[in-house]
XYZ file of C-alpha atoms in Angstrom:
640
model
C 197.500 -24.649 13.715
C 197.867 -20.884 13.594
C 201.196 -19.795 12.213
C 202.719 -17.502 14.792
C 205.670 -16.147 12.811
C 205.368 -12.409 12.157
C 207.647 -9.568 11.119
C 209.394 -7.436 13.717
C 207.302 -4.418 12.748
C 204.070 -6.384 13.096
C 205.231 -7.613 16.491
C 205.973 -4.043 17.579
C 202.399 -3.102 16.616
C 201.137 -5.545 19.258
C 202.536 -3.244 21.963
C 199.925 -0.606 22.845
C 200.145 2.729 24.588
C 200.247 2.302 28.361
C 201.289 -1.376 28.299
C 203.468 -2.816 31.057
C 206.278 -4.746 29.389
C 208.893 -7.107 30.699
C 212.030 -8.104 28.803
C 214.482 -10.987 28.996
C 218.239 -10.675 29.174
C 221.340 -10.417 31.313
C 223.908 -7.831 30.121
C 223.946 -8.866 26.432
C 222.792 -12.458 26.827
C 219.256 -13.278 25.762
C 218.278 -9.653 25.029
C 215.554 -9.395 22.319
C 217.274 -6.597 20.385
C 215.253 -7.215 17.209
C 212.030 -6.575 19.115
C 213.386 -3.575 21.025
C 214.737 -2.047 17.809
C 211.354 -2.472 16.137
C 209.549 -0.761 19.029
C 212.062 2.081 18.959
C 211.658 2.496 15.193
C 207.857 2.555 15.470
C 207.958 5.152 18.228
C 210.360 7.408 16.321
C 208.284 7.114 13.151
C 204.751 7.251 14.560
C 205.002 8.404 18.179
C 203.607 5.113 19.493
C 203.703 3.103 21.692
C 203.805 5.750 24.424
C 203.814 5.831 28.217
C 205.011 2.247 28.619
C 205.834 0.808 32.020
C 208.956 -1.378 32.039
C 209.690 -4.108 34.568
C 213.090 -5.858 34.309
C 215.434 -7.762 36.593
C 219.009 -7.867 35.289
C 220.735 -5.079 33.392
C 220.184 -5.448 29.640
C 222.489 -3.251 27.615
C 225.994 -2.436 26.457
C 226.297 0.900 28.232
C 225.628 2.696 24.933
C 222.809 2.053 22.461
C 221.794 -1.590 22.553
C 219.353 -3.445 24.757
C 216.964 -1.369 26.832
C 218.816 1.778 25.756
C 216.637 1.536 22.629
C 213.682 2.511 24.821
C 215.416 5.575 26.255
C 213.299 8.196 24.508
C 211.237 10.888 26.165
C 207.580 9.870 25.925
C 208.130 6.201 25.139
C 208.499 5.262 28.799
C 206.449 6.464 31.761
C 207.559 4.198 34.609
C 210.481 1.821 35.083
C 211.176 -0.703 37.844
C 214.525 -2.439 37.412
C 217.399 -4.167 39.124
C 220.614 -2.994 37.423
C 220.717 0.339 35.583
C 224.420 0.804 34.872
C 224.290 -0.650 31.363
C 221.249 1.389 30.275
C 222.391 5.018 30.650
C 219.741 6.359 28.259
C 216.937 5.030 30.452
C 218.806 5.901 33.650
C 219.152 9.528 32.524
C 215.379 9.771 32.072
C 214.883 8.540 35.645
C 217.589 10.673 37.250
C 216.354 13.816 35.474
C 212.771 13.188 36.600
C 211.313 12.587 33.145
C 209.964 9.169 34.153
C 209.055 7.466 37.411
C 211.784 5.029 38.430
C 212.609 2.515 41.146
C 215.670 0.395 41.774
C 214.779 -2.902 43.471
C 216.899 -6.005 44.128
C 217.374 -8.043 40.972
C 216.668 -11.342 42.700
C 213.379 -10.114 44.133
C 212.206 -8.912 40.722
C 213.228 -12.239 39.217
C 211.269 -14.157 41.850
C 208.225 -11.903 41.395
C 207.767 -13.246 37.859
C 206.844 -16.603 39.389
C 204.507 -15.010 41.913
C 202.797 -13.056 39.160
C 202.473 -16.226 37.071
C 200.845 -18.043 39.999
C 198.424 -15.221 40.695
C 199.955 -14.499 44.092
C 199.796 -11.000 45.563
C 203.546 -10.790 45.958
C 206.508 -11.943 48.024
C 207.788 -11.568 51.582
C 211.543 -11.262 51.963
C 214.200 -9.864 54.280
C 216.233 -8.807 51.266
C 216.573 -5.037 51.278
C 216.089 -4.417 54.989
C 218.216 -1.507 56.259
C 219.322 -0.581 52.715
C 218.035 2.179 50.427
C 215.304 -0.257 49.338
C 213.759 -0.276 52.807
C 210.658 2.008 52.786
C 212.151 3.796 55.804
C 215.118 4.745 53.586
C 213.339 5.696 50.371
C 211.868 2.432 49.147
C 214.132 2.295 46.098
C 212.703 5.473 44.542
C 215.103 7.126 42.096
C 213.535 10.592 42.017
C 210.983 12.754 43.819
C 208.185 12.049 41.352
C 208.366 8.312 42.139
C 205.933 8.347 45.043
C 203.882 5.190 44.444
C 205.078 2.646 47.076
C 206.711 -0.441 45.548
C 207.474 -2.131 48.875
C 205.756 -2.405 52.246
C 207.366 -3.058 55.640
C 205.581 -5.839 57.526
C 205.868 -7.799 60.758
C 205.516 -11.590 60.741
C 205.876 -13.425 64.058
C 207.653 -10.414 65.484
C 210.228 -10.186 62.684
C 210.555 -7.514 60.024
C 209.998 -8.393 56.372
C 209.585 -6.468 53.153
C 206.565 -7.211 51.000
C 207.151 -6.893 47.257
C 203.819 -6.725 45.345
C 203.625 -8.789 42.153
C 203.554 -6.700 38.960
C 200.657 -6.610 36.508
C 202.360 -7.377 33.178
C 200.751 -7.122 29.756
C 203.596 -7.788 27.273
C 206.673 -10.041 27.405
C 209.555 -9.526 24.971
C 211.686 -12.670 25.173
C 214.377 -14.504 23.222
C 215.237 -18.076 22.294
C 217.107 -19.980 19.615
C 214.640 -22.091 17.622
C 210.859 -21.840 17.335
C 208.555 -24.274 15.585
C 205.387 -23.254 13.817
C 203.370 -23.785 17.002
C 205.529 -21.357 18.946
C 207.483 -23.898 21.010
C 210.879 -22.328 21.726
C 214.265 -23.899 22.508
C 217.391 -22.123 23.738
C 220.218 -24.424 22.669
C 222.483 -21.624 21.399
C 221.791 -19.252 24.297
C 224.284 -18.911 27.133
C 221.504 -18.659 29.775
C 217.830 -19.511 30.249
C 217.259 -16.644 32.735
C 213.547 -16.022 33.584
C 211.947 -16.617 30.187
C 209.506 -19.303 31.258
C 208.284 -17.459 34.369
C 207.923 -14.205 32.421
C 205.913 -15.911 29.675
C 203.615 -17.541 32.234
C 203.128 -14.291 34.150
C 202.066 -12.392 31.034
C 199.976 -15.172 29.506
C 198.045 -15.773 32.740
C 197.328 -12.044 32.913
C 195.803 -12.115 29.437
C 198.766 -10.365 27.850
C 200.890 -10.870 24.741
C 204.080 -12.970 24.645
C 206.481 -12.257 21.766
C 209.661 -14.300 21.317
C 212.644 -13.451 19.129
C 214.542 -16.432 17.665
C 217.261 -17.004 15.106
C 215.659 -19.896 13.183
C 212.450 -21.824 12.557
C 211.502 -25.505 12.583
C 208.497 -27.461 11.411
C 205.614 -27.712 13.879
C 206.162 -30.167 16.741
C 209.568 -31.231 15.391
C 211.547 -29.980 18.398
C 212.662 -32.323 21.159
C 210.263 -31.879 24.070
C 213.048 -31.857 26.666
C 214.741 -28.975 24.815
C 211.682 -26.714 24.805
C 212.093 -23.917 27.350
C 208.965 -21.914 26.451
C 205.947 -24.034 25.439
C 203.981 -22.833 22.453
C 200.807 -22.491 24.530
C 202.421 -19.422 26.123
C 203.612 -17.775 22.893
C 201.525 -15.416 20.751
C 204.097 -14.310 18.181
C 207.551 -15.324 16.941
C 210.035 -13.029 15.168
C 213.129 -14.252 13.322
C 215.958 -11.852 14.104
C 218.736 -10.471 11.960
C 222.114 -11.948 13.038
C 223.409 -8.583 14.255
C 220.447 -8.361 16.629
C 220.925 -11.872 17.954
C 224.532 -12.078 19.165
C 225.165 -14.610 21.916
C 226.630 -11.835 24.081
C 227.436 -8.205 23.319
C 231.081 -9.239 22.980
C 230.833 -12.661 21.324
C 228.817 -13.490 18.200
C 228.729 -17.155 19.141
C 230.802 -19.563 21.221
C 230.038 -23.263 21.474
C 231.698 -23.195 24.887
C 229.115 -20.676 26.152
C 226.289 -23.076 25.211
C 227.939 -25.591 27.569
C 227.490 -28.347 25.018
C 231.262 -28.713 24.770
C 234.032 -28.212 27.307
C 236.855 -26.024 25.987
C 240.522 -26.885 26.486
C 241.981 -25.894 29.826
C 243.422 -22.410 29.912
C 241.135 -20.948 27.266
C 240.569 -17.937 29.519
C 244.092 -16.474 29.915
C 245.827 -15.567 33.144
C 245.521 -11.944 34.280
C 248.499 -9.586 34.013
C 249.991 -8.562 37.334
C 248.534 -5.259 38.507
C 246.015 -3.878 41.008
C 243.155 -6.063 39.724
C 245.173 -9.255 40.011
C 246.591 -8.353 43.429
C 243.056 -7.836 44.715
C 241.721 -10.986 43.044
C 244.589 -13.007 44.510
C 243.949 -11.753 48.039
C 240.257 -12.568 47.646
C 241.171 -16.044 46.403
C 242.866 -16.766 49.745
C 239.341 -16.648 51.227
C 237.937 -19.312 48.882
C 236.314 -22.088 50.938
C 237.404 -25.501 49.696
C 234.375 -27.451 48.432
C 232.324 -24.313 48.967
C 229.822 -22.527 46.724
C 230.814 -18.995 45.744
C 229.233 -16.086 43.892
C 231.447 -13.687 41.986
C 230.019 -10.284 41.155
C 230.601 -8.184 38.063
C 233.713 -6.030 37.759
C 236.685 -6.510 40.056
C 235.474 -9.855 41.521
C 235.493 -11.423 38.045
C 239.258 -11.737 38.373
C 238.910 -14.280 41.179
C 237.745 -16.836 38.596
C 240.878 -16.271 36.510
C 243.099 -16.584 39.598
C 241.302 -19.758 40.710
C 241.886 -21.236 37.247
C 245.551 -20.247 37.234
C 246.023 -21.753 40.703
C 244.282 -25.041 39.826
C 241.408 -24.438 42.255
C 238.380 -24.646 39.946
C 237.902 -28.348 40.703
C 237.850 -27.611 44.433
C 235.293 -24.808 44.547
C 231.980 -24.201 42.814
C 231.790 -20.751 41.289
C 228.350 -19.410 40.446
C 226.840 -16.323 38.841
C 223.399 -14.973 39.613
C 221.743 -15.511 36.200
C 221.867 -19.256 36.808
C 225.423 -20.498 36.203
C 226.581 -23.273 38.525
C 230.227 -24.370 38.417
C 232.907 -23.798 35.814
C 234.603 -20.493 35.094
C 232.482 -17.354 34.664
C 233.350 -14.984 31.821
C 233.908 -11.249 32.250
C 233.156 -7.873 30.709
C 230.335 -7.863 28.154
C 230.490 -11.682 28.263
C 229.577 -11.578 31.965
C 226.845 -14.049 32.828
C 228.184 -16.663 30.430
C 230.574 -19.339 31.657
C 232.564 -22.290 30.360
C 232.961 -25.818 31.721
C 229.875 -25.476 33.922
C 227.959 -28.113 35.871
C 224.501 -26.670 35.234
C 222.581 -23.662 33.973
C 219.352 -23.076 35.886
C 216.698 -20.321 35.819
C 217.735 -17.037 37.409
C 214.817 -16.987 39.874
C 215.789 -20.434 41.140
C 219.392 -19.345 41.582
C 218.213 -16.475 43.770
C 216.081 -18.894 45.804
C 219.293 -20.744 46.574
C 221.160 -17.532 47.367
C 218.428 -16.041 49.542
C 218.137 -19.260 51.512
C 221.796 -19.077 52.564
C 223.286 -21.448 49.987
C 226.397 -19.380 49.342
C 229.445 -20.170 51.456
C 231.110 -16.997 50.205
C 230.414 -14.065 47.914
C 232.937 -11.688 46.392
C 231.388 -8.402 45.284
C 232.536 -5.018 44.053
C 233.534 -2.123 46.299
C 232.721 1.389 45.088
C 232.261 3.285 48.371
C 232.562 2.255 52.025
C 232.264 4.135 55.303
C 233.343 3.707 58.916
C 230.362 1.476 59.757
C 231.163 -0.880 56.894
C 228.246 0.302 54.743
C 228.905 -0.175 51.026
C 227.462 1.730 48.077
C 227.560 0.340 44.561
C 224.233 1.688 43.315
C 224.106 5.509 43.169
C 226.800 8.162 42.732
C 225.309 11.607 42.423
C 223.671 11.762 38.985
C 225.119 8.395 37.957
C 222.684 5.539 38.557
C 224.313 2.128 38.579
C 221.597 0.176 40.349
C 221.940 -2.608 42.884
C 221.451 -5.593 40.585
C 221.714 -8.804 42.580
C 224.111 -7.197 45.061
C 221.587 -6.882 47.907
C 220.309 -10.462 47.644
C 223.812 -11.849 47.531
C 225.515 -9.650 50.129
C 222.805 -10.077 52.763
C 222.612 -13.850 52.583
C 226.110 -15.235 51.910
C 227.727 -16.981 54.882
C 230.873 -14.876 54.389
C 231.514 -11.829 52.265
C 234.485 -10.171 50.572
C 234.264 -6.755 48.946
C 236.908 -6.158 46.277
C 238.063 -2.866 44.810
C 241.014 -0.521 44.426
C 241.643 1.820 47.335
C 241.071 4.870 45.152
C 239.629 5.238 41.637
C 240.168 7.272 38.458
C 243.852 7.362 37.642
C 245.430 5.009 40.184
C 248.853 3.754 39.089
C 251.167 1.510 41.068
C 254.675 0.114 40.695
C 255.883 -3.251 41.962
C 259.572 -3.504 42.788
C 261.113 -6.502 44.531
C 257.766 -7.474 46.026
C 257.017 -4.006 47.352
C 254.104 -1.830 46.241
C 254.533 1.857 45.478
C 251.715 4.254 44.593
C 252.985 6.168 41.559
C 249.800 8.151 40.935
C 246.924 8.279 43.383
C 243.371 7.912 42.114
C 241.389 11.149 42.034
C 238.305 9.602 43.621
C 238.260 8.378 47.211
C 236.318 5.231 48.054
C 236.480 5.208 51.845
C 234.224 8.099 52.843
C 232.722 9.600 55.973
C 229.300 8.571 54.663
C 228.400 6.570 51.572
C 225.952 8.224 49.166
C 223.554 5.284 49.316
C 223.459 2.167 51.505
C 223.414 -0.857 49.216
C 224.890 -3.037 51.990
C 224.291 -2.343 55.674
C 227.465 -2.875 57.683
C 225.625 -2.304 60.937
C 223.146 -5.090 60.119
C 225.882 -7.505 59.036
C 227.927 -6.846 62.184
C 224.847 -7.313 64.386
C 224.106 -10.662 62.714
C 227.741 -11.819 62.933
C 228.383 -12.047 59.190
C 232.157 -12.203 58.458
C 233.050 -9.387 56.033
C 236.389 -8.326 54.495
C 237.181 -5.266 52.372
C 240.131 -6.047 50.077
C 242.149 -3.441 48.174
C 245.531 -3.545 46.432
C 247.276 -1.903 49.395
C 245.376 -2.992 52.511
C 242.606 -5.134 53.950
C 239.864 -4.192 56.419
C 237.479 -6.420 58.326
C 234.087 -5.585 59.785
C 233.612 -5.500 63.541
C 230.692 -4.382 65.696
C 232.504 -1.069 66.161
C 233.136 -0.582 62.423
C 235.983 -1.092 59.965
C 239.267 -2.461 61.320
C 242.507 -2.128 59.350
C 244.200 -5.551 59.542
C 246.670 -5.955 56.640
C 248.993 -3.603 54.761
C 250.993 -4.246 51.592
C 254.797 -4.196 51.820
C 256.078 -0.757 50.840
C 252.891 1.079 51.881
C 253.062 3.813 54.511
C 249.960 3.543 56.698
C 249.646 7.281 57.399
C 250.528 8.614 53.955
C 249.000 5.968 51.669
C 245.992 4.862 53.719
C 244.816 7.072 56.571
C 245.347 10.387 54.744
C 243.306 9.015 51.814
C 240.256 8.128 53.915
C 237.278 10.177 55.046
C 237.372 8.560 58.480
C 239.891 6.927 60.768
C 239.400 3.159 60.949
C 240.080 1.079 63.990
C 243.688 -0.065 63.717
C 244.226 -3.578 64.939
C 247.372 -5.674 64.958
C 248.656 -5.060 61.461
C 249.958 -7.901 59.361
C 251.850 -7.613 56.107
C 249.917 -8.819 53.084
C 251.322 -12.058 51.657
C 254.380 -11.383 49.497
C 253.126 -13.813 46.842
C 250.341 -11.385 45.932
C 252.887 -8.999 44.419
C 255.106 -11.436 42.492
C 254.865 -12.898 39.001
C 253.865 -16.521 38.536
C 251.365 -18.751 40.367
C 251.195 -18.556 44.170
C 250.839 -22.308 44.805
C 247.495 -21.462 46.406
C 246.090 -24.942 45.805
C 248.755 -26.461 48.032
C 247.870 -24.060 50.831
C 244.083 -24.146 50.651
C 243.985 -27.923 50.351
C 246.534 -28.271 53.166
C 248.775 -30.391 50.968
C 251.683 -28.932 52.943
C 250.643 -30.469 56.272
C 253.442 -33.088 56.182
C 255.924 -30.208 56.046
C 254.104 -28.220 58.728
C 254.001 -31.096 61.239
C 257.451 -32.649 61.590
C 259.428 -34.510 64.275
C 262.970 -33.684 65.409
C 264.168 -37.152 66.509
C 267.330 -35.834 68.158
C 265.299 -33.880 70.682
C 262.087 -35.941 70.678
C 260.235 -32.777 69.831
C 257.339 -32.203 67.482
C 257.399 -28.918 65.588
C 254.024 -27.705 64.292
C 254.150 -24.703 61.984
C 250.718 -23.105 61.622
C 252.118 -19.798 60.344
C 249.547 -18.054 58.078
C 247.391 -21.158 58.125
C 243.620 -20.917 58.335
C 241.271 -23.489 59.862
C 237.674 -23.010 58.721
C 235.989 -26.413 58.689
C 235.717 -29.642 60.660
C 237.372 -31.395 57.744
C 240.447 -29.218 58.156
C 240.483 -29.907 61.902
C 240.471 -33.623 61.142
C 243.289 -33.194 58.611
C 245.488 -31.762 61.368
C 244.532 -34.574 63.757
C 245.294 -37.221 61.113
C 248.734 -35.813 60.329
C 249.754 -35.633 63.992
C 248.580 -39.239 64.422
C 250.684 -40.322 61.429
C 253.781 -38.751 62.952
C 253.299 -39.558 66.642
C 251.344 -42.802 66.495
C 254.329 -45.090 65.724
C 256.579 -43.535 68.394
C 255.138 -45.316 71.408
C 256.052 -42.441 73.736
C 255.044 -38.840 74.362
C 256.855 -35.901 72.783
C 257.364 -32.269 73.643
C 255.666 -29.894 71.205
C 256.333 -26.370 69.908
C 253.518 -24.758 67.891
C 253.954 -21.645 65.746
C 250.720 -19.622 65.606
C 252.090 -16.540 63.822
C 249.447 -15.303 61.374
C 247.201 -18.258 62.235
C 243.455 -17.831 61.773
C 240.791 -19.939 63.430
C 237.183 -19.336 62.454
C 234.984 -18.750 65.482
C 232.357 -21.342 64.574
C 234.962 -24.102 64.480
C 236.908 -23.078 67.625
C 235.266 -25.673 69.904
C 236.009 -28.501 67.468
C 239.604 -27.341 67.264
C 239.937 -27.193 71.046
C 238.554 -30.731 71.389
C 241.005 -31.989 68.763
C 243.970 -30.374 70.578
C 242.843 -31.792 73.934
C 242.597 -35.255 72.374
C 246.126 -35.058 70.942
C 247.511 -33.776 74.236
C 245.954 -36.699 76.102
C 247.456 -39.262 73.729
C 250.731 -37.956 72.354
C 252.015 -34.754 73.965
C 254.179 -34.229 77.013
C 254.917 -30.505 77.420
C 253.389 -28.098 74.909
C 254.583 -24.565 74.231
C 252.959 -22.210 71.782
C 254.000 -18.842 70.425
C 252.580 -15.995 68.393
C 253.690 -12.436 67.797
C 250.049 -11.363 67.951
C 248.703 -10.392 71.350
C 245.202 -10.955 69.997
C 246.057 -14.502 68.916
C 247.663 -15.257 72.278
C 244.477 -14.064 73.975
C 242.247 -16.053 71.619
C 244.308 -19.205 72.071
C 244.082 -18.803 75.818
C 240.299 -18.589 75.565
C 239.947 -21.401 73.027
C 242.442 -23.842 74.552
C 241.131 -23.337 78.081
C 243.867 -23.793 80.639
C 246.618 -23.777 77.991
C 249.849 -22.540 79.485
C 253.082 -21.293 77.954
C 251.881 -19.137 75.050
C 254.924 -17.023 74.188
C 255.676 -14.147 71.833
C 258.625 -15.756 70.039
C 259.916 -19.173 69.068
C 263.074 -18.533 71.083
C 261.051 -18.021 74.257
C 258.983 -21.142 73.612
C 262.063 -23.239 72.928
C 263.909 -21.852 75.935
C 261.072 -22.963 78.184
C 261.235 -26.528 76.837
C 265.008 -26.583 77.273
C 264.568 -25.550 80.898
C 262.306 -28.562 81.511
C 264.907 -31.116 80.436
């Protein structure tokens, strides 16, 4: 058995001029820093390897010097295709300045291409990227003018548009695990993620290339448990034992047993967020969480939704996920992002994107850097600053519902909260709502055409996407619409019937969100007044999104009215009520059933003209929909 353990410098010598390399990692998780440092040192000392092509999916860096930043030297790289560039400014600067060829493609598509390359397939067809900057009609993901070689083709299949992503030709894989035996079998028991290591190793090995794996310790040949091996030794050419400083679990945490998911930490290990703009936004986003649904939370502002869900006791009622393969639990944030605690499973990144691309997400909450009147969002390019799309395009195009989260302005925003009212003390210097975004990472026009529900949540207001563009729907208490919103925008949004954002968003302490989302308050909302034989139903600020919730309402009315043995008059409060369009027919059938069995005269009221119109359309033939409770009650009194 050939011993595969070599020094880092000897491993670096296996990388030749002109090679096409691929690297593992997600932010600071699973990044082979020992190998990257050795390649950097060899280049600085000897001028080789040169003119490398780099193909990577997730961002791998700390925003400074670690990770792929080690390759950010003029002459070392020739061409780079990557998903997220924001954490590798040294490489991004080479691309933006035109010193290397560069392309920004969707992270999920790159991740999936490793499998296609491993299987010898020509590439992958996908709708991910259509009508964004990745679309060949909009630049094909090219970062600069010298990047002219097409990376994507537009194709028609059965009359529908698809993008074809060609599989890469890879010659070197730089990967990372925990333990390697003398035969090169590699486990990952102390890693927070498994990412794409296996697919990358297969892709390179089947192409006749070299697979090098960095580990932190060695074991005797064939002594590892077979079920724990993530990269079989038949795929591995060389193993390097890393120095501890080059093998941190994340770029923030040396090692956490909780991040290995082999233990479950005590509840509350991730602390509650302090009250401020980030928490206000995260709280408003949390109101959109679908009970029993599967959710993706993006990096940055959306990370706070996990902390709010934990504080509100909702983690057991939703499944939070992150794109590198985390399913369930509570995702971490910052330079720990990608890791999670108390999870249900950790799966390969490419498989996670299969699930996402196929429509598995009930909701996604993603960052908001720039938006325009059409609802287009840019998170990828800001003048000379290249952030990259990461998994944003895969996730935003395919989630059943979508929430963008971000402050209304950036760079210096300060607010004050007084008695539940929000005051802007210092406005951010950078506007986010512009006449035109600098780059289309998310196509609002496409989402509106396909009927995807989309919200844009800030600390002071909320917009929703319509076919005509952005509609202002909610405003924080204390905010002046003209001064604090419209004058700070590069366009005038459609202004609908404005509601005040929930007062609980701006107060200290938990919001009792669990009670609301789980409809534990239905017994209080549906109550009988025996003295008048009237049933009062209070649906104020309630949202009905699923058939299960429709049945919960039916069951509670049956509990109250079933034992009475006679019909009752009913008053229903629909102020602030929201009924999802795809469940409207089920709701109407439920109401008709209750009317046929239990109700005598029914009056309904809502201060919203839109809701009165929608109720009239949904509850066909429904009469007596008033503007106020007094009007509704007066009508019932007149019938006695």
